Coordinates of C-alpha atoms in Angstrom, one line a residue:
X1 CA 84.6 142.1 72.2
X2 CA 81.2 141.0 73.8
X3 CA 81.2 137.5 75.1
X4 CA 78.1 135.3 75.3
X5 CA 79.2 133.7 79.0
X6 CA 78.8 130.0 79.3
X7 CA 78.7 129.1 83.0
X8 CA 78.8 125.2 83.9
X9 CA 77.8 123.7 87.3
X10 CA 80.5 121.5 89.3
X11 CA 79.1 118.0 87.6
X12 CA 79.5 119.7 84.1
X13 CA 82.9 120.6 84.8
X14 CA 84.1 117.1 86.4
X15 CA 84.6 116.2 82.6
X16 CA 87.3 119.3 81.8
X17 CA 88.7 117.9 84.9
X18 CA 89.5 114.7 84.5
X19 CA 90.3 115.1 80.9
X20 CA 93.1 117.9 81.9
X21 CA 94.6 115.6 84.3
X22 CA 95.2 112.7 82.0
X23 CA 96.9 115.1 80.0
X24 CA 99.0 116.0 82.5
X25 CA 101.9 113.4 81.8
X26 CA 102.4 113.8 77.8
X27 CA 102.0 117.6 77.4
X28 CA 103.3 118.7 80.7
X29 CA 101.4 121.7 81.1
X30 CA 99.7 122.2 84.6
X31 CA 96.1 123.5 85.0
X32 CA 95.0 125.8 88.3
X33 CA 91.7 126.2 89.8
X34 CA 90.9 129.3 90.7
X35 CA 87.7 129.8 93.3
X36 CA 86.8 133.0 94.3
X37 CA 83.8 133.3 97.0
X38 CA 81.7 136.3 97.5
X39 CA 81.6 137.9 101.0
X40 CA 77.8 138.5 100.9
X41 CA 74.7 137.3 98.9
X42 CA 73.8 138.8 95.8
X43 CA 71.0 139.6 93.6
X44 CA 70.9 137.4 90.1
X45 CA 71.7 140.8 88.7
X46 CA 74.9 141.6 89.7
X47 CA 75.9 137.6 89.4
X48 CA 75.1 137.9 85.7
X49 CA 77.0 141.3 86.1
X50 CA 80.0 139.2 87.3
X51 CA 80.1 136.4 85.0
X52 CA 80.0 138.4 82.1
X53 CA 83.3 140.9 83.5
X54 CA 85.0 137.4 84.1
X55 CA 83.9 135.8 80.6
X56 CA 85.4 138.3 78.6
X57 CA 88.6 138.8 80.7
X58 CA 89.6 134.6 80.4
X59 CA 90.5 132.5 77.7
X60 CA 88.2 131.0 75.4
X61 CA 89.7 127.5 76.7
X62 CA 89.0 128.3 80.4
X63 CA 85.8 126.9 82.1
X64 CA 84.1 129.0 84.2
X65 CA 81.3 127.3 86.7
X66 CA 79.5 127.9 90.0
X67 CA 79.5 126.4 93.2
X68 CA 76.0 127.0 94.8
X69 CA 75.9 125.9 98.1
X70 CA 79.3 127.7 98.4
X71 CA 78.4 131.0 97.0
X72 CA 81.5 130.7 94.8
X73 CA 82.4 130.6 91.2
X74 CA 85.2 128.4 90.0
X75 CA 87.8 129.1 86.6
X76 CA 89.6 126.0 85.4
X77 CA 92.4 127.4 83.7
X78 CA 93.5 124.7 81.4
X79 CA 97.2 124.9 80.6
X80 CA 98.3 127.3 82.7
X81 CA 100.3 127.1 86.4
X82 CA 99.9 129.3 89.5
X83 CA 102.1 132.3 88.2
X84 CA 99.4 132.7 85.3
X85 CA 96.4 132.7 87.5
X86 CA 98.3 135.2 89.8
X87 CA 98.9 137.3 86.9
X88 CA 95.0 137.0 85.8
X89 CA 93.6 138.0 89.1
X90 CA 96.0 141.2 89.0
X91 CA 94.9 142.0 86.0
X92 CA 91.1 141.4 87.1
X93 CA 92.1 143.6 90.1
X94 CA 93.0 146.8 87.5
X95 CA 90.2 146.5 85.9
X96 CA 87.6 146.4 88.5
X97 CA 89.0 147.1 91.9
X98 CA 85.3 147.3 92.9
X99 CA 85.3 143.5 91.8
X100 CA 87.7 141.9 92.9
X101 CA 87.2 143.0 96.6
X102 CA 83.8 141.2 96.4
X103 CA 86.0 137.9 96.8
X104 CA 87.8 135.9 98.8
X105 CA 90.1 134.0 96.3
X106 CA 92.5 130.7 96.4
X107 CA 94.2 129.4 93.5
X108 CA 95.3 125.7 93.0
X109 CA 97.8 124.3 90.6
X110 CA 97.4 120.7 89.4
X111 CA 100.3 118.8 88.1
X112 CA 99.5 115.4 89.6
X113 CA 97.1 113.2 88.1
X114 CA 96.1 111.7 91.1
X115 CA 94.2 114.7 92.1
X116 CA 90.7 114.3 92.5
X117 CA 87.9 117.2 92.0
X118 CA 85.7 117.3 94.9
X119 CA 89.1 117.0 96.5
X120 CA 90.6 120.0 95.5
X121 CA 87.2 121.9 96.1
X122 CA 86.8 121.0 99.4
X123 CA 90.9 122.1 99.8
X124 CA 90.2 125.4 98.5
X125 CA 86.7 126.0 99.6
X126 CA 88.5 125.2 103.4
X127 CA 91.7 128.0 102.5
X128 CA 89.3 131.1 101.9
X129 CA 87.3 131.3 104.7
X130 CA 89.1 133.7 105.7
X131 CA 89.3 136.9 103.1
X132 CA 92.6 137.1 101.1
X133 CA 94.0 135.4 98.1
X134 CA 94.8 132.3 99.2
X135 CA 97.4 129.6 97.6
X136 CA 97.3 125.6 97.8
X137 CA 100.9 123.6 96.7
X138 CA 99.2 120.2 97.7
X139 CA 98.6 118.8 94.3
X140 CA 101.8 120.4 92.6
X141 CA 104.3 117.6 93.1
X142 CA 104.4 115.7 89.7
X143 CA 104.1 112.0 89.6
X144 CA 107.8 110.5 89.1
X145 CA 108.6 110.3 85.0
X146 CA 111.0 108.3 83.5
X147 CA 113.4 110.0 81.3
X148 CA 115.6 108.0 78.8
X149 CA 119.1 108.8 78.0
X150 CA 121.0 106.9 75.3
X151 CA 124.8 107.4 75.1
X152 CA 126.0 106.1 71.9
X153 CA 130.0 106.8 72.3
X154 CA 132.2 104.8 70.4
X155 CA 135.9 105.9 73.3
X156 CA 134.5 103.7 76.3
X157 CA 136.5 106.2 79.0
X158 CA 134.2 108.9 77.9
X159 CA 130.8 107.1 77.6
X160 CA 131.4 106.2 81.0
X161 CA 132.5 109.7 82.1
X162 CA 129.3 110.6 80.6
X163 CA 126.8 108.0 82.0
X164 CA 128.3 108.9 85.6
X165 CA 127.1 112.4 84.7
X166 CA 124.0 111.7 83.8
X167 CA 122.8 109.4 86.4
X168 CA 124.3 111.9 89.0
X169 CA 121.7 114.4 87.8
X170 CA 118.6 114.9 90.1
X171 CA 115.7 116.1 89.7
X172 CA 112.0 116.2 91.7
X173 CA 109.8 114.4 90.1
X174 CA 112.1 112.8 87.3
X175 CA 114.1 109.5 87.1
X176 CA 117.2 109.9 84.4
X177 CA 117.8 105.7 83.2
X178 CA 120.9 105.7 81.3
X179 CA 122.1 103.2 78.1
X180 CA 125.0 102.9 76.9
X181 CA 126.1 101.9 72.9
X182 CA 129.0 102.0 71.2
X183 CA 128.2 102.3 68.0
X184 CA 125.0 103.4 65.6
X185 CA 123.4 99.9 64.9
X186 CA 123.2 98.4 68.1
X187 CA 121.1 101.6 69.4
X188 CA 118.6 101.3 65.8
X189 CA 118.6 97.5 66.9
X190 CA 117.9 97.8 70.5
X191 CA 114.6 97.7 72.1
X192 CA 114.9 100.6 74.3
X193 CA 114.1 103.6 71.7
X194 CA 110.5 102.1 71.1
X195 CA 109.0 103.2 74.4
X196 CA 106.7 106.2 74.8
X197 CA 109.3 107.8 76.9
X198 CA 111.1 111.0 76.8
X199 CA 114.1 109.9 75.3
X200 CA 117.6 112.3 75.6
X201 CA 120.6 111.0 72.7
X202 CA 123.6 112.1 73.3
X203 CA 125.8 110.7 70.6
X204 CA 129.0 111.2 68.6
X205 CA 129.0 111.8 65.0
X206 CA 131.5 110.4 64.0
X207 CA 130.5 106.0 64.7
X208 CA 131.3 102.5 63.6
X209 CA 128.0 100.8 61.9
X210 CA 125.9 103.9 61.3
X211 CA 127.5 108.0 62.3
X212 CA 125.3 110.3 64.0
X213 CA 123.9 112.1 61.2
X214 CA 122.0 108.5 59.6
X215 CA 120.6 107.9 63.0
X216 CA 119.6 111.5 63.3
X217 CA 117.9 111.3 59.8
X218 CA 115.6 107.9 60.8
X219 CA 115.3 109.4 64.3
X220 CA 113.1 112.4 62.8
X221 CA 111.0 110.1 60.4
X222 CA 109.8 108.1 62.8
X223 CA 105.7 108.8 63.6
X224 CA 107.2 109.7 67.6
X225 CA 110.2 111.5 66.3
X226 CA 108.9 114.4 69.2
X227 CA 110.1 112.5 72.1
X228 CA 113.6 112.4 71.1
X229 CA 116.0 115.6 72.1
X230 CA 119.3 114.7 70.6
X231 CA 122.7 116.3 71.2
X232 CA 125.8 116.0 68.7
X233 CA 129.4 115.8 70.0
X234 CA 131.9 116.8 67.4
X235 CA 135.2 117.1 67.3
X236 CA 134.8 119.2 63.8
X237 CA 133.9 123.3 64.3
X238 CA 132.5 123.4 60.7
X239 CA 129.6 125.4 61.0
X240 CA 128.3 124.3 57.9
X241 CA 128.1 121.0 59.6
X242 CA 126.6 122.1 62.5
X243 CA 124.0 124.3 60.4
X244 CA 123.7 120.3 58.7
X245 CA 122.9 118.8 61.9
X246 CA 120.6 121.3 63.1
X247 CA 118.8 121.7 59.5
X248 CA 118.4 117.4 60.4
X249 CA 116.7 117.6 63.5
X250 CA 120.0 118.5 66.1
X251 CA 119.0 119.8 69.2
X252 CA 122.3 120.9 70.5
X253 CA 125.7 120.5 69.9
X254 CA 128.7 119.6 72.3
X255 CA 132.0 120.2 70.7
X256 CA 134.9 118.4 71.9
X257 CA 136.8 118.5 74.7
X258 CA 134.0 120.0 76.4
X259 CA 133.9 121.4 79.7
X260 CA 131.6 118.0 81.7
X261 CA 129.8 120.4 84.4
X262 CA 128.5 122.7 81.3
X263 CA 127.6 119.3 80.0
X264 CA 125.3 118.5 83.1
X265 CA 124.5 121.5 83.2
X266 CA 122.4 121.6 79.9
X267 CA 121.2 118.1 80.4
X268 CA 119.6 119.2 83.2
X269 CA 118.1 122.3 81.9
X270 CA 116.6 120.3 79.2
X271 CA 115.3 117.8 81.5
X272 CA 114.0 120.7 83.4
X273 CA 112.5 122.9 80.8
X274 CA 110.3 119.7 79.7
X275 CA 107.5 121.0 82.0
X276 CA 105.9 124.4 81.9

């Protein structure tokens, strides 16, 4: 497959830029600048030559543009981390040796929104002065995000046991706030499921004023039903109830007595595996 390369400048890419950092927050998903600078001068020959190899080895969402006074061109890969632009210029590599030793390269990951373009240019065009692929973690620590976590518990010994999980759980760049409820209605009444935020339910089902399976069902109607993650505790095996639960909109289930550090330990996952 032939592709008609489209090559921006840095102004027209600014745009990508700042629209892939806004985006950082909700879908989680890091972008990387790649920059790879030619050793010598070339004829507009062989730069045509070049874009066209690198057009039809990206993505048709990555941007690829040109640096002029740097003698450089630039890949925004949108969605993708590090690893993935690693793996791309390996890949580059197999295919044209002869290429890819016509750059010095550096790759950037962006997963804070505070990053700023001619910023991370400038870092990157410093880094390969030197020949080399070249790597810059300065704009990879993530801006704090709050993550909500309702425990709706109806036995007050093990909500607490619970919450003092929970709020013992730390990770970089995320901040766990825990509720407490002891039965269904007060959490459908309360204010705090109507933020934005990432919101983990752990809760019984099995609970005075509403079980776990009614607030399950108006949990996944809601128009921002995605944001939840919701774990069952049971104290029933059935797994025609679980297959229930799960046909409902369950995202795990904990069945009782469970062991507490497996508990934290697949709270944490979860709160890990929310970015790519």
């Amino acid at each position: 497959m032939v592709t008609i390369a489209t090559l921006f400048n840095e102004q027209e890419v600014r745009p990508f830029f700042e629209l892939s950092k806004a985006s950082i927050r909700r879908s989680r998903h890091p972008f990387t600048i790649l920059l790879l600078k030619l050793h010598e001068t070339i004829d507009d020959r062989s730069r045509t030559a070049i874009v066209d190899f690198l057009a039809n080895e990206i993505r048709l969402t990555d941007i690829l543009f040109q640096i002029t006074d740097e003698n450089a061109l630039g890949l925004m890969l949108t969605e993708s981390g590090g690893n993935e632009a690693t793996a791309l210029l390996k890949r580059l590599e197999a295919r044209s040796p002869f290429f890819f030793n016509l750059f010095a390269t550096c790759i950037i990951e962006v997963r804070n929104g505070a990053a700023e373009l001619h910023q991370v240019l400038n870092h990157g065009f410093k880094a390969i002065r030197k020949e080399g692929v070249h790597r810059i973690h300065d704009y990879e620590e993530q801006i704090e995000e709050e993550i909500k976590v309702s425990i709706i518990e109806e036995n007050s010994m093990l909500r607490r046991v619970l919450a003092t999980t929970v709020e013992s759980i730390l990770i970089d760049g995320m901040e766990l706030t825990v509720q407490l409820f002891e039965d269904g209605q007060s959490f459908l009444e309360s204010e705090w499921l109507k933020s934005s935020h990432t919101h983990i339910i752990i809760m019984n089902d099995v609970l005075p004023r509403r079980n776990g399976l009614e607030i399950l069902n108006i949990i996944r109607q809601m128009p921002n039903q995605q944001k939840f993650i919701v774990f069952m505790m049971t104290n029933n095996s059935s797994e025609d109830e679980m297959i229930l639960s799960y046909e409902r909109g369950a995202d795990g289930f904990f069945i009782k007595p469970f062991n507490i550090r497996l508990f934290e330990a697949q709270i944490k996952r979860t709160c890990k595996g929310l970015w790519r």
